[in-house]
Coordinates of C-alpha atoms and ligand atoms in Angstrom, one line a residue:
M6 CA -31.6 13.9 11.8
E7 CA -29.2 12.6 9.0
I8 CA -25.4 12.3 8.4
A9 CA -23.6 13.6 5.8
K10 CA -24.1 12.0 2.4
R11 CA -20.3 12.2 2.3
A12 CA -20.1 10.1 5.2
K13 CA -23.0 7.4 4.5
Q14 CA -21.2 6.6 0.9
I15 CA -17.8 5.0 3.1
S16 CA -17.1 2.1 3.9
P17 CA -15.1 0.8 6.5
S18 CA -11.6 -0.6 5.9
L19 CA -11.9 -4.0 5.8
T20 CA -7.9 -5.1 6.0
L21 CA -7.9 -3.1 9.4
E22 CA -11.3 -5.1 10.4
I23 CA -10.2 -8.8 9.4
T24 CA -6.5 -8.1 11.2
A25 CA -8.5 -6.6 14.1
R26 CA -10.7 -9.7 14.0
A27 CA -7.8 -11.7 14.1
K28 CA -5.7 -10.4 16.6
K29 CA -9.1 -10.0 18.7
M30 CA -8.7 -14.4 18.1
K31 CA -5.6 -14.0 18.9
A32 CA -5.9 -12.6 22.0
D33 CA -8.8 -14.7 23.3
G34 CA -6.2 -17.9 23.3
I35 CA -7.1 -18.6 19.8
H36 CA -4.0 -19.8 18.0
V37 CA -4.8 -17.8 14.6
I38 CA -2.1 -17.5 12.1
S39 CA -2.3 -14.5 10.1
F40 CA -1.4 -13.5 6.3
A41 CA -3.7 -10.8 6.9
A42 CA -1.1 -8.1 7.7
G43 CA -0.8 -5.3 5.9
E44 CA 2.8 -4.3 8.1
P45 CA 5.9 -5.8 8.0
D46 CA 6.5 -8.3 11.2
F47 CA 10.0 -6.5 12.5
N48 CA 10.5 -4.3 15.1
T49 CA 11.6 -0.5 13.8
P50 CA 15.4 -0.8 13.7
E51 CA 17.3 0.1 17.0
Y52 CA 18.8 2.8 15.6
I53 CA 15.3 4.2 14.8
I54 CA 14.1 3.5 18.2
E55 CA 16.6 5.1 20.2
A56 CA 16.0 8.5 18.0
G57 CA 12.8 8.5 19.5
R58 CA 13.9 8.1 23.0
K59 CA 16.6 10.9 21.9
A60 CA 14.1 13.0 20.4
L61 CA 11.9 13.0 24.5
D62 CA 15.2 13.6 26.1
M63 CA 16.0 16.5 23.8
G64 CA 12.7 18.0 24.5
L65 CA 11.0 17.6 21.3
T66 CA 8.1 17.4 22.7
K67 CA 6.3 20.9 20.7
Y68 CA 4.5 21.8 17.7
T69 CA 6.1 21.4 15.1
P70 CA 5.7 23.9 11.8
A71 CA 2.5 21.8 10.5
S72 CA 3.7 20.7 7.6
G73 CA 6.9 19.4 9.4
T74 CA 10.3 20.1 10.3
L75 CA 12.6 21.6 8.3
Q76 CA 15.5 18.8 9.1
L77 CA 13.1 15.9 8.1
K78 CA 11.6 17.7 5.0
T79 CA 15.6 18.3 4.0
A80 CA 16.4 14.2 4.5
I81 CA 12.9 13.4 2.4
C82 CA 14.6 16.0 -0.1
E83 CA 17.7 13.8 0.2
K84 CA 15.9 10.4 -0.7
L85 CA 14.2 11.7 -3.2
K86 CA 17.1 12.8 -4.6
N87 CA 19.4 9.8 -4.0
D88 CA 16.8 7.3 -4.8
N89 CA 14.6 8.5 -7.2
A90 CA 16.8 11.2 -9.3
L91 CA 13.9 13.6 -8.2
D92 CA 15.1 17.2 -7.5
Y93 CA 13.0 18.8 -4.6
T94 CA 13.5 21.3 -1.9
P95 CA 11.3 21.2 1.6
A96 CA 9.3 24.0 -0.4
N97 CA 7.3 20.7 -1.8
I98 CA 7.2 18.5 0.8
V99 CA 4.6 18.2 3.2
V100 CA 4.9 15.4 6.2
S101 CA 1.7 13.9 7.3
N102 CA 0.1 11.1 9.6
G103 CA 1.1 7.8 7.5
A104 CA 1.0 8.0 3.5
K105 CA -2.9 7.3 3.7
H106 CA -3.0 10.7 5.5
S107 CA -1.1 12.4 2.6
L108 CA -3.2 10.6 0.2
F109 CA -6.6 11.6 1.6
N110 CA -4.8 15.5 1.8
T111 CA -3.5 15.4 -2.2
F112 CA -7.0 14.5 -3.2
M113 CA -8.9 17.4 -0.8
A114 CA -6.3 19.6 -2.6
I115 CA -6.5 18.6 -6.2
L116 CA -10.4 17.1 -6.8
N117 CA -13.1 19.4 -7.4
P118 CA -16.7 17.6 -6.9
G119 CA -17.2 15.0 -9.9
D120 CA -13.6 15.0 -11.1
E121 CA -12.7 11.7 -12.0
V122 CA -9.3 10.0 -10.9
I123 CA -8.7 6.9 -13.2
I124 CA -7.5 4.0 -10.7
P125 CA -6.2 0.7 -12.0
S126 CA -8.2 -2.2 -10.7
P127 CA -7.0 -4.4 -8.5
Y128 CA -6.3 -1.5 -6.5
W129 CA -5.9 -0.9 -2.6
L130 CA -9.2 -0.7 -0.9
S131 CA -8.6 2.7 0.0
Y132 CA -8.2 4.7 -2.8
P133 CA -11.9 4.8 -4.2
E134 CA -13.4 5.6 -0.3
L135 CA -10.1 8.1 -0.4
V136 CA -11.5 10.0 -3.4
K137 CA -14.9 9.9 -2.6
M138 CA -14.5 11.8 0.7
A139 CA -13.2 14.3 -1.4
G140 CA -15.7 14.8 -3.7
G141 CA -14.2 13.4 -6.5
V142 CA -15.4 9.9 -8.7
P143 CA -13.2 6.8 -8.7
V144 CA -12.7 5.5 -12.5
F145 CA -12.0 2.1 -12.4
V146 CA -9.8 0.6 -15.1
E147 CA -9.4 -3.1 -15.3
T148 CA -6.3 -4.7 -16.0
T149 CA -5.9 -8.2 -16.5
A150 CA -3.8 -11.5 -15.3
D151 CA -2.3 -11.3 -18.9
E152 CA -1.3 -7.9 -18.5
K153 CA 0.3 -9.1 -15.3
F154 CA -2.3 -6.8 -13.7
K155 CA -0.8 -3.4 -15.1
I156 CA -2.4 -1.1 -17.0
T157 CA -1.3 0.1 -20.4
A158 CA -0.8 2.9 -22.3
E159 CA -3.9 2.6 -24.5
K160 CA -6.0 1.4 -21.9
L161 CA -5.3 4.7 -19.4
E162 CA -5.4 6.5 -22.7
K163 CA -9.0 5.1 -23.1
A164 CA -10.4 6.1 -19.6
V165 CA -9.4 9.2 -20.0
T166 CA -12.1 11.8 -20.3
P167 CA -12.9 15.6 -19.9
K168 CA -13.4 15.5 -16.6
T169 CA -10.4 13.4 -16.0
K170 CA -8.3 15.3 -13.5
A171 CA -5.8 12.6 -12.4
F172 CA -4.7 9.0 -12.5
L173 CA -3.7 7.1 -9.7
I174 CA -0.2 4.6 -9.9
N175 CA 0.3 2.7 -7.2
N176 CA 4.0 0.7 -7.9
P177 CA 4.5 -1.8 -6.8
N178 CA 0.8 -2.4 -6.2
N179 CA -0.8 -3.9 -3.3
P180 CA -2.5 -6.4 -3.6
T181 CA -0.7 -7.4 -6.8
G182 CA 2.5 -7.4 -5.9
A183 CA 3.1 -5.9 -9.6
V184 CA 5.3 -3.5 -10.7
Y185 CA 6.3 -1.0 -13.3
T186 CA 9.2 -1.5 -15.7
H187 CA 10.9 1.9 -16.9
R188 CA 9.4 1.3 -20.6
E189 CA 5.8 0.4 -19.2
L190 CA 6.2 4.3 -17.0
N191 CA 7.4 5.6 -20.1
A192 CA 4.5 5.1 -22.1
L193 CA 1.8 5.8 -19.2
A194 CA 3.7 9.1 -18.9
A195 CA 3.9 9.8 -22.5
V196 CA -0.1 9.8 -22.1
V197 CA -0.5 12.1 -18.8
E198 CA 1.5 14.5 -20.8
K199 CA -1.0 14.7 -24.0
Y200 CA -3.7 14.9 -21.3
N201 CA -1.9 17.1 -18.7
I202 CA -3.7 15.3 -15.8
Y203 CA -2.4 14.8 -12.3
V204 CA -0.7 11.3 -11.5
V205 CA -0.8 10.4 -7.8
S206 CA 2.1 8.0 -7.4
D207 CA 1.9 5.7 -4.4
E208 CA 5.4 4.4 -4.1
I209 CA 5.3 3.6 -0.1
Y210 CA 6.5 -0.5 -1.6
E211 CA 9.5 0.9 -3.3
K212 CA 11.8 -0.9 -1.2
L213 CA 10.4 -4.2 -1.6
N214 CA 11.3 -5.0 -4.8
Y215 CA 12.3 -8.6 -5.9
E216 CA 13.1 -7.9 -9.4
H217 CA 13.6 -4.7 -11.0
R218 CA 14.7 -1.5 -10.2
H219 CA 12.6 1.0 -8.5
H220 CA 11.5 3.7 -10.8
S221 CA 9.4 6.6 -10.4
I222 CA 7.1 7.8 -12.8
A223 CA 8.0 11.9 -11.1
A224 CA 11.3 11.3 -12.9
Y225 CA 9.9 11.2 -16.2
S226 CA 10.3 14.6 -17.3
D227 CA 10.0 18.3 -16.1
T228 CA 6.4 18.2 -17.1
L229 CA 5.6 14.7 -15.0
K230 CA 7.4 16.0 -12.4
D231 CA 5.2 18.9 -12.0
L232 CA 1.9 17.0 -12.7
T233 CA 3.0 14.0 -10.2
I234 CA 2.1 14.0 -6.1
V235 CA 4.7 11.2 -4.8
I236 CA 3.6 9.8 -2.1
N237 CA 5.4 7.7 0.6
G238 CA 6.7 7.0 4.2
M239 CA 8.1 5.5 6.9
S240 CA 5.5 2.4 7.8
K241 CA 6.7 -0.2 5.2
T242 CA 10.3 0.8 4.6
Y243 CA 11.4 1.3 8.0
S244 CA 8.7 -0.7 9.8
M245 CA 6.9 1.7 11.5
T246 CA 3.5 1.6 10.7
G247 CA 2.5 2.8 14.6
W248 CA 4.7 5.8 14.2
R249 CA 2.0 7.2 11.8
V250 CA 4.7 9.3 9.3
G251 CA 4.1 9.4 5.3
Y252 CA 5.2 12.1 3.2
A253 CA 3.6 13.9 -0.2
A254 CA 6.3 15.4 -2.5
A255 CA 5.0 17.9 -5.0
N256 CA 5.0 21.2 -7.1
E257 CA 5.1 24.4 -4.6
Q258 CA 0.8 24.8 -5.4
I259 CA -0.3 21.7 -4.5
A260 CA 2.0 20.9 -1.4
S261 CA 1.3 24.9 -0.1
A262 CA -2.3 24.0 -0.5
I263 CA -2.4 20.7 1.7
G264 CA 0.2 22.4 4.0
S265 CA -2.7 25.0 4.6
M266 CA -5.2 22.3 5.1
Q267 CA -2.9 20.4 7.7
S268 CA -2.4 23.2 9.6
H269 CA -6.1 23.6 9.9
S270 CA -6.8 20.2 11.1
T271 CA -4.3 17.4 12.3
S272 CA -0.9 20.4 12.8
N273 CA 1.6 18.3 12.9
V274 CA 2.7 14.6 12.6
N275 CA 4.0 13.9 16.3
S276 CA 7.3 15.6 16.7
I277 CA 9.1 12.9 18.2
A278 CA 8.6 10.7 15.4
Q279 CA 9.4 13.1 12.7
Y280 CA 12.8 13.1 14.7
A281 CA 13.1 9.8 14.7
S282 CA 12.3 9.6 11.0
Y283 CA 15.1 12.0 10.0
V284 CA 17.6 9.5 11.8
A285 CA 16.0 6.7 9.7
L286 CA 16.7 8.7 6.2
S287 CA 19.9 10.3 7.4
D288 CA 21.3 7.2 8.7
R289 CA 22.1 5.4 5.6
L290 CA 24.1 3.1 6.9
H291 CA 21.6 1.5 9.5
G292 CA 19.4 1.8 7.0
D293 CA 20.6 0.9 4.1
S294 CA 21.7 -2.3 6.0
F295 CA 18.5 -3.2 7.6
L296 CA 16.3 -2.5 3.9
E297 CA 18.6 -5.3 2.9
D298 CA 17.9 -7.3 5.5
M299 CA 14.3 -7.0 5.6
R300 CA 13.3 -7.3 1.4
A301 CA 16.1 -10.5 1.4
T302 CA 13.8 -12.1 4.4
F303 CA 10.1 -11.1 2.5
D304 CA 12.1 -12.5 -0.8
A305 CA 12.4 -15.7 0.9
R306 CA 8.9 -16.0 2.7
R307 CA 7.8 -14.9 -0.9
A308 CA 9.4 -17.7 -2.7
L309 CA 8.3 -20.2 -0.7
M310 CA 4.6 -18.7 -0.4
M311 CA 4.5 -19.8 -4.2
L312 CA 6.3 -23.0 -3.6
R313 CA 3.2 -23.9 -1.3
L314 CA 1.0 -22.7 -3.1
S315 CA 2.1 -24.6 -6.4
R316 CA 2.0 -27.6 -4.2
I317 CA -1.4 -27.3 -3.1
G318 CA -2.4 -26.5 -7.0
V319 CA -4.1 -23.1 -6.3
P320 CA -3.2 -20.5 -9.1
Y321 CA -2.0 -17.7 -7.9
I322 CA -0.2 -13.9 -9.4
E323 CA 3.3 -13.7 -8.7
P324 CA 4.3 -10.9 -7.1
K325 CA 7.4 -9.2 -7.8
G326 CA 7.0 -6.2 -5.3
A327 CA 5.4 -5.5 -2.1
F328 CA 4.4 -8.5 0.5
Y329 CA 1.1 -9.8 -0.9
I330 CA 0.7 -12.6 -3.0
M331 CA -3.4 -12.9 -4.8
V332 CA -4.8 -16.0 -5.0
S333 CA -7.8 -17.0 -7.4
I334 CA -10.2 -18.8 -5.4
K335 CA -13.2 -18.9 -8.5
Q336 CA -13.3 -22.4 -8.5
F337 CA -14.4 -22.5 -4.6
I338 CA -16.9 -19.8 -4.9
G339 CA -19.9 -21.8 -5.2
K340 CA -19.3 -24.8 -2.7
Y341 CA -19.4 -25.8 0.6
F342 CA -16.9 -26.6 3.9
E343 CA -19.3 -28.9 6.3
G344 CA -22.5 -27.5 4.8
Q345 CA -21.4 -23.5 5.2
P346 CA -21.8 -22.1 2.0
I347 CA -18.8 -20.1 0.7
R348 CA -20.8 -17.5 -1.8
S349 CA -18.3 -15.2 -1.8
A350 CA -14.2 -14.1 -1.3
Y351 CA -15.1 -12.6 2.0
D352 CA -17.2 -16.3 2.8
F353 CA -14.2 -17.7 2.1
A354 CA -12.6 -15.5 3.8
T355 CA -14.8 -15.9 7.0
V356 CA -15.1 -19.6 7.1
L357 CA -11.5 -20.1 6.6
L358 CA -10.4 -18.0 9.9
E359 CA -13.5 -19.6 12.1
R360 CA -12.9 -23.1 11.2
A361 CA -9.4 -22.9 10.4
Q362 CA -8.0 -19.9 12.1
V363 CA -6.1 -18.6 9.1
A364 CA -6.8 -15.1 8.4
I365 CA -6.3 -13.9 4.9
I366 CA -7.7 -10.7 3.5
P367 CA -10.4 -11.6 0.8
C368 CA -10.3 -8.9 -2.5
E369 CA -14.0 -7.7 -3.4
G370 CA -12.5 -4.4 -1.8
F371 CA -9.6 -4.2 -3.9
G372 CA -12.0 -4.6 -6.9
A373 CA -11.0 -8.5 -7.3
P374 CA -13.8 -10.7 -6.3
D375 CA -12.6 -14.0 -7.1
Y376 CA -8.9 -13.6 -5.3
V377 CA -8.2 -13.3 -1.7
R378 CA -5.2 -12.0 0.0
L379 CA -2.0 -13.5 1.7
S380 CA 0.3 -11.3 3.1
Y381 CA 4.0 -13.2 3.9
A382 CA 4.5 -10.7 6.7
A383 CA 5.1 -13.4 8.8
S384 CA 6.9 -16.4 9.7
E385 CA 8.5 -19.2 7.4
K386 CA 7.4 -21.4 10.1
D387 CA 3.8 -19.4 10.1
I388 CA 3.9 -19.6 6.1
E389 CA 4.3 -23.8 6.4
R390 CA 1.9 -24.0 9.2
G391 CA -1.2 -21.7 7.8
L392 CA -0.6 -23.3 4.2
D393 CA -1.0 -26.7 5.6
A394 CA -4.0 -25.7 7.0
F395 CA -5.0 -23.8 4.1
G396 CA -4.4 -26.9 1.7
G397 CA -6.2 -28.9 4.7
F398 CA -9.6 -26.4 4.2
L399 CA -9.7 -26.4 0.3
Q400 CA -9.7 -30.1 0.5
Q401 CA -12.7 -30.6 2.8
L402 CA -14.5 -28.0 0.0
H403 CA -17.4 -29.9 -1.3
D404 CA -20.6 -29.5 -3.7
Ligands
PMP21 N1 -0.6 3.1 0.0 C1 -1.0 1.7 0.1 C2 -0.6 1.0 -1.4 C3 -0.7 0.9 1.3 O1 -0.6 -0.5 1.3 C4 -1.0 1.3 2.5 C5 -1.0 0.6 3.7 N2 -1.7 0.8 4.6 C6 -0.8 2.9 2.8 C7 -0.5 3.7 1.1 C8 -0.6 3.4 4.0 O2 0.2 3.5 4.4 P1 0.5 4.3 6.0 O3 -0.3 5.4 6.3 O4 0.8 3.7 7.0 O5 1.9 4.9 5.2
LIG22 N1 -1.9 -1.0 3.9 C1 -2.2 -1.9 4.1 C2 -3.2 -3.4 3.7 O1 -3.5 -3.3 2.6 C3 -2.5 -2.1 6.3 C4 -3.9 -2.1 6.5 C5 -4.6 -0.8 5.7 O2 -4.2 0.4 5.9 O3 -5.5 -1.1 4.8 O4 -3.4 -4.1 4.5

C-alpha cells in the first residue's frame, strides 16, 4: 500500500529540525550557541501571561466559534485599522493555529489543482510546501543581492501566466530581512491589479522593522484590499510562538471558506490563547512599550552581528527587518574541515554544529543554496561568543 502522492512530495521543515537538533545537544549537556532560532528569545510579556491565567479563572475553557471569538476578531480589526489603515469587520477575520496554519488554510481556500503561486526567492521554506499541499504549483522568481532581494514589478509581470492565481509577498522577509518601500509596493500593486490575481501578504515580522515604516500592500486600493489575504499573528510580535495564534484578513468569501474548512478540521484556536491574544492586542499601553523594547534590542543585536561579520570578513546581506542575517558561504563550498568535506550549505551547517557547536540554518530550503541564515534572536553574549567560534571555524577550513 502506498501513501498519498500529496504527502510524498512534502519535505519536513528543516528550520524546525535543526532547531530541535540544537536543543537536544543542549539537553545532552553540550554547550551549543544557537543562531537557528526562528522565534524571539524573550518570554511572553507578563500582562499577556496574566491574561492567560485570568482566562482560566474566568472559565474560558470551552469551544469558541470555529473562526475565533468576536472579542479577538474585533481587536484584530482595530489593530489592522490603527497600524495598517485597513478597514475590516469581524466577518473578514479568521483566527487559526499560528500564521502557518492561516497560510495553509488560505492556499486550501484559493487554489485549484495546477494553479500557480508566484514566490519571490529567497523565501521562507514552508511556502512551497504549503502551496503543494493545496495542489498548487510554486513558481519561483529569483531576486538578486543587487535588487536587495526584492521582486520588481517587471519581474512579477514576467512571471504571470494564465495559470497564475496568487502572488506571495513576505514583508519584512524571512530569511533576507528585506523590507519593501511604499513605492516598491505601489509598483507591485499595479501589476496585481492589471492581472487580477490574489496576493498572500505575510506580514508576521511587521513590528520588527528597523529603518522603514511598515506598509501593507492591501492598503493600496479597494481592489488590492479585496484581492489580498493579509497574514499576521501573535508569534513574533508578542513573543508568543508556543501559544499558536495567527490570523488571516480577507474578503468575506475567502474568510468564510477558510472558516468553514477550519470548522471541520481544527475547530477553534485554544480558548485561553485567544483571550490572551485579545488582551495582547487591546492593551496598547503595555503592548507598545514591550514592542519598542523588543525592537530596540533586536536593532542593537543586528548592528552587533553585522559588525562582527564585517570583522570576520564574510559577505552578508544587510537586513532591514525580521531577525535574520543571510551570510554567503559560497567561497567555502568545496573546502574541508579537518578532512570533512563541505559540499553544500547543509554540510557547512552540520559540520559547524558538530565541530564548533554553533547552530545556523542552511538556506537550500529557502532557495538560496550559497547562503546560511543566522538568527539574532540570541543574547549579545552569545552573538559575541558564537561569532568568535564561527570566525575560528572559517579559518580552519582548508582546500
Ligand atoms: N511566516 C513566516 C515568514 C515565518 O517566518 C513564520 C515563522 N514560523 C511564520 C509565518 C509562522 O509563524 P507562526 O505559525 O508561529 O505564527
Ligand atoms: N519561521 C521560523 C523560522 O523560519 C520558525 C520555524 C518554522 O516554523 O519554520 O525559523
